[in-house]
XYZ file of C-alpha atoms in Angstrom:
298
model
C 0.022 0.175 0.055
C 1.368 3.210 -0.814
C 2.396 5.686 2.022
C -0.450 8.184 0.452
C -3.037 6.140 1.375
C -1.717 6.294 4.997
C -1.763 9.803 5.399
C -4.671 11.201 2.756
C -7.376 11.613 5.449
C -6.524 12.754 8.929
C -9.375 10.314 10.553
C -8.563 7.114 8.391
C -5.133 6.009 8.853
C -5.580 2.526 7.345
C -3.401 -0.197 8.593
C -4.921 -3.206 6.208
C -7.138 -3.796 3.675
C -8.778 -7.072 2.923
C -10.043 -8.273 -0.520
C -13.554 -7.769 0.294
C -12.925 -4.097 0.805
C -13.016 -4.083 4.485
C -10.197 -2.161 6.298
C -8.356 -2.005 9.770
C -7.895 1.473 10.797
C -5.579 2.899 13.415
C -8.561 4.319 15.411
C -9.962 0.890 15.542
C -6.800 -0.417 16.840
C -6.647 2.435 19.372
C -10.262 1.654 20.875
C -9.018 -2.212 21.265
C -5.568 -1.042 22.699
C -7.502 0.962 25.190
C -9.157 -1.875 26.671
C -5.882 -3.385 27.466
C -4.711 -0.194 28.914
C -7.706 0.142 31.010
C -6.954 -3.392 32.582
C -3.320 -2.295 33.388
C -4.901 0.858 35.188
C -7.353 -1.677 36.875
C -4.549 -3.891 38.349
C -2.135 -1.155 39.078
C -4.835 1.049 41.150
C -5.664 -2.212 43.068
C -2.489 -3.397 44.309
C -1.252 0.406 44.672
C 1.517 0.162 41.919
C 2.551 3.431 39.963
C 2.725 3.753 36.114
C 3.247 6.038 33.855
C 2.326 6.793 30.285
C 5.564 7.745 28.198
C 6.751 8.389 24.715
C 4.004 9.183 22.061
C 1.205 8.348 24.561
C 2.404 11.013 26.899
C 2.606 13.574 23.889
C -0.948 12.540 22.847
C -1.964 13.593 26.313
C -0.296 17.117 25.870
C -1.701 17.628 22.208
C -4.818 15.568 21.887
C -6.198 14.433 25.302
C -5.577 11.018 23.975
C -4.142 9.215 21.252
C -2.063 10.945 18.200
C -4.442 10.385 15.327
C -1.501 8.029 13.632
C -0.107 6.440 16.753
C -0.657 2.563 16.576
C 0.668 1.857 20.268
C 0.562 2.518 23.776
C 3.747 2.827 26.069
C 3.876 2.495 29.702
C 6.567 2.738 32.469
C 6.773 1.122 35.854
C 9.381 2.063 38.523
C 12.305 -0.367 38.790
C 11.225 -0.676 42.678
C 7.672 -1.991 41.762
C 8.521 -4.169 38.886
C 8.567 -7.799 40.566
C 5.415 -6.728 42.411
C 3.793 -5.571 39.125
C 4.638 -9.023 37.545
C 2.912 -10.687 40.730
C -0.109 -8.565 40.681
C -0.497 -9.247 36.946
C -0.285 -13.140 37.378
C -2.806 -12.855 40.135
C -5.441 -9.979 39.057
C -4.981 -9.842 35.264
C -8.528 -10.703 33.502
C -9.246 -13.551 31.587
C -9.089 -11.561 28.350
C -5.602 -10.549 28.272
C -2.274 -12.148 28.962
C 1.424 -11.012 29.393
C 5.087 -12.000 28.341
C 8.045 -10.928 30.124
C 11.467 -12.801 30.724
C 10.767 -13.576 34.128
C 7.965 -15.556 33.235
C 9.371 -17.018 29.939
C 13.126 -17.205 29.185
C 12.225 -17.272 25.464
C 11.143 -13.669 25.614
C 13.550 -11.202 24.475
C 14.354 -8.485 27.060
C 16.437 -6.793 24.796
C 13.911 -6.102 21.918
C 12.661 -2.921 23.357
C 9.885 -3.319 26.072
C 10.398 -5.138 29.283
C 6.768 -6.741 29.026
C 4.107 -6.771 26.387
C 0.517 -7.173 27.711
C -1.510 -8.717 24.913
C -5.291 -9.318 24.237
C -6.710 -12.580 23.435
C -8.968 -12.977 20.323
C -6.580 -10.788 18.206
C -3.514 -10.953 16.018
C -0.712 -8.580 15.226
C 2.496 -8.902 13.458
C 5.152 -6.125 14.321
C 7.544 -4.253 11.689
C 10.469 -5.927 13.402
C 13.442 -7.487 11.204
C 15.799 -8.422 14.297
C 13.938 -10.317 16.945
C 10.670 -12.315 16.594
C 8.160 -13.066 19.481
C 9.154 -16.605 20.434
C 6.791 -16.900 23.309
C 3.972 -19.438 22.575
C 0.998 -17.489 24.490
C 0.260 -15.513 21.111
C 0.436 -12.738 19.174
C -2.349 -10.646 20.128
C -2.213 -6.822 19.970
C -0.607 -5.286 23.155
C 0.768 -2.320 25.522
C 4.308 -2.075 25.737
C 5.499 -1.680 29.440
C 8.946 -0.854 30.335
C 10.968 -0.212 33.594
C 12.085 3.180 34.553
C 15.381 2.869 35.920
C 18.119 5.010 37.856
C 20.572 6.098 35.548
C 24.133 7.988 36.198
C 23.919 11.704 36.338
C 27.299 11.645 34.130
C 25.869 10.949 30.643
C 29.236 9.404 29.637
C 29.237 7.129 32.122
C 25.712 6.221 31.092
C 26.464 5.908 27.515
C 29.535 3.525 28.547
C 27.293 1.274 30.133
C 24.718 1.441 27.398
C 27.442 0.630 24.923
C 27.897 -2.736 26.569
C 24.515 -3.680 25.863
C 24.895 -2.543 22.297
C 27.923 -4.631 22.087
C 26.017 -7.868 23.333
C 22.839 -7.052 21.040
C 24.408 -8.527 17.684
C 25.142 -11.853 19.437
C 21.654 -12.115 20.967
C 20.115 -11.485 17.468
C 22.319 -13.947 15.613
C 21.560 -16.816 18.106
C 17.751 -15.770 18.304
C 17.800 -15.912 14.143
C 19.406 -19.428 14.362
C 16.529 -20.378 16.801
C 18.920 -20.809 19.809
C 17.554 -19.157 22.848
C 20.695 -17.346 24.346
C 19.841 -17.608 27.920
C 23.078 -16.760 29.025
C 23.669 -13.450 27.377
C 19.886 -12.722 28.440
C 20.990 -13.196 32.035
C 23.865 -10.992 31.607
C 21.804 -8.049 30.285
C 19.476 -8.373 33.172
C 22.198 -8.510 35.880
C 23.985 -5.762 34.212
C 21.272 -3.682 33.774
C 19.944 -4.460 37.365
C 23.518 -3.654 38.932
C 23.808 -0.322 37.118
C 20.308 0.573 38.498
C 21.334 -0.285 42.206
C 24.387 1.762 41.566
C 22.705 4.838 40.776
C 19.917 4.631 43.423
C 20.446 8.145 44.579
C 20.798 9.773 41.376
C 18.448 12.544 40.395
C 17.676 11.117 36.902
C 15.574 8.263 35.666
C 15.139 6.781 32.362
C 14.283 3.614 30.465
C 16.850 0.808 31.309
C 20.168 0.435 29.693
C 18.945 -3.065 28.396
C 17.006 -1.057 25.800
C 19.743 -0.300 23.114
C 17.757 1.517 20.383
C 18.037 5.264 21.216
C 20.928 7.306 19.350
C 24.267 8.112 20.819
C 24.008 10.252 23.936
C 20.195 10.911 22.796
C 18.842 8.597 25.459
C 15.606 9.666 26.978
C 16.931 10.867 30.640
C 14.746 12.802 32.884
C 14.846 14.586 36.265
C 13.080 12.190 38.797
C 11.309 15.562 40.228
C 9.679 15.895 36.585
C 8.769 12.125 36.240
C 7.495 11.981 39.887
C 4.939 12.006 41.653
C 2.850 10.849 39.016
C -0.346 12.880 38.204
C -3.469 11.853 36.320
C -4.552 13.299 33.168
C -7.280 13.152 30.591
C -7.070 10.387 27.865
C -9.819 9.418 25.735
C -12.258 10.095 28.363
C -10.305 8.152 30.876
C -8.066 9.053 33.687
C -4.543 7.687 33.420
C -1.250 8.353 34.771
C 1.868 10.404 33.387
C 4.834 12.431 34.361
C 4.530 15.164 37.183
C 5.905 17.878 35.037
C 4.539 16.447 31.356
C 5.472 19.322 29.368
C 9.186 19.299 30.738
C 9.328 15.861 30.118
C 7.948 15.862 26.458
C 9.980 19.284 25.366
C 13.101 17.583 26.310
C 12.530 14.378 24.707
C 10.798 15.733 21.275
C 12.071 19.256 21.227
C 10.272 22.721 22.228
C 7.797 22.213 19.155
C 6.178 19.361 20.004
C 3.536 20.865 21.911
C -0.191 21.757 20.765
C 0.699 25.401 20.537
C 3.956 26.753 19.582
C 4.718 30.113 18.257
C 0.905 30.346 17.378
C 1.054 27.280 15.349
C -0.777 23.678 15.812
C 1.745 21.123 16.420
C 0.711 18.997 13.365
C 1.613 21.744 11.077
C 5.222 21.595 12.677
C 5.311 17.847 12.020
C 6.367 16.583 8.491
C 3.460 15.159 6.931
C 5.647 11.853 5.804
C 5.866 11.094 9.753
C 2.052 11.414 10.148
C 1.577 7.491 9.626
C 1.870 4.447 11.488
C 5.034 2.403 11.780
C 4.799 -0.454 13.951
C 2.067 -2.802 12.398
C 2.786 -5.034 9.467
C -0.189 -7.372 9.605
C -3.210 -7.369 11.869
C -6.550 -8.799 12.704
C -8.408 -7.257 15.382
C -11.085 -10.421 15.382
C -9.131 -13.614 15.313
C -5.835 -15.020 17.008
C -4.440 -16.262 13.531
C -3.456 -14.033 10.614
C -6.203 -13.195 8.099
C -5.343 -13.921 4.333
C -1.872 -15.029 4.776
C -0.379 -17.088 2.056
């Protein structure tokens, strides 16, 4: 499908067209993803666990009071101190229509592939745009919300980058073994141990970020924020719901995305400053919101 079809109509970003003419749009996916986020919110509130909408989800709070129109996922952070408690709460309280994958419950999970956990919905299917690491967990490929740990990081950005570089050196070997269908458990354990140790050593730091086990950010461009801007978390409106995000959300967003990322900048709408070729969904390769197996696959 041409890129023009994705961006032609603001309200109709198309993810997939079927032979019968029916379509799956980003908005339809967003509404399904909200049911997962509602469940995460319920479990966290019940167990008094902090969570924080981050990245594009937080930017959507600022600019739309919900999803960015072309955003096809949601991102959530859990503080390191609450991580193991969060896993136990999910085991105990997650509703029957949902399931989750993380390394702590399945060694096939790739903790270096990005999110520390994926919370998925039964009865759906999604194939991500992912050229390196596939989903090896057998529970399924349902649509998801990404959950990531928020960690303590060094106040010295060069020390922080040095530690992240260790993970970046290990990454190609994990990718190699994974694509040979060999589960590199020793390397995964090393990544977890190294990341956890780094967090403990920086417990008194005034900065927080996604863990160093996430290797995708550009050199010295990792999203690192002051703890006082992240915590205490606050409630915000999101698609008619109340979800939690950063304490000083606009400070975090401008540090992450630049000073022109907010709704009004020099009298212009944010969308006017955002290149039209970037206003398109980017994570979905194949999707089915009404079945656990891919449709029309050859």
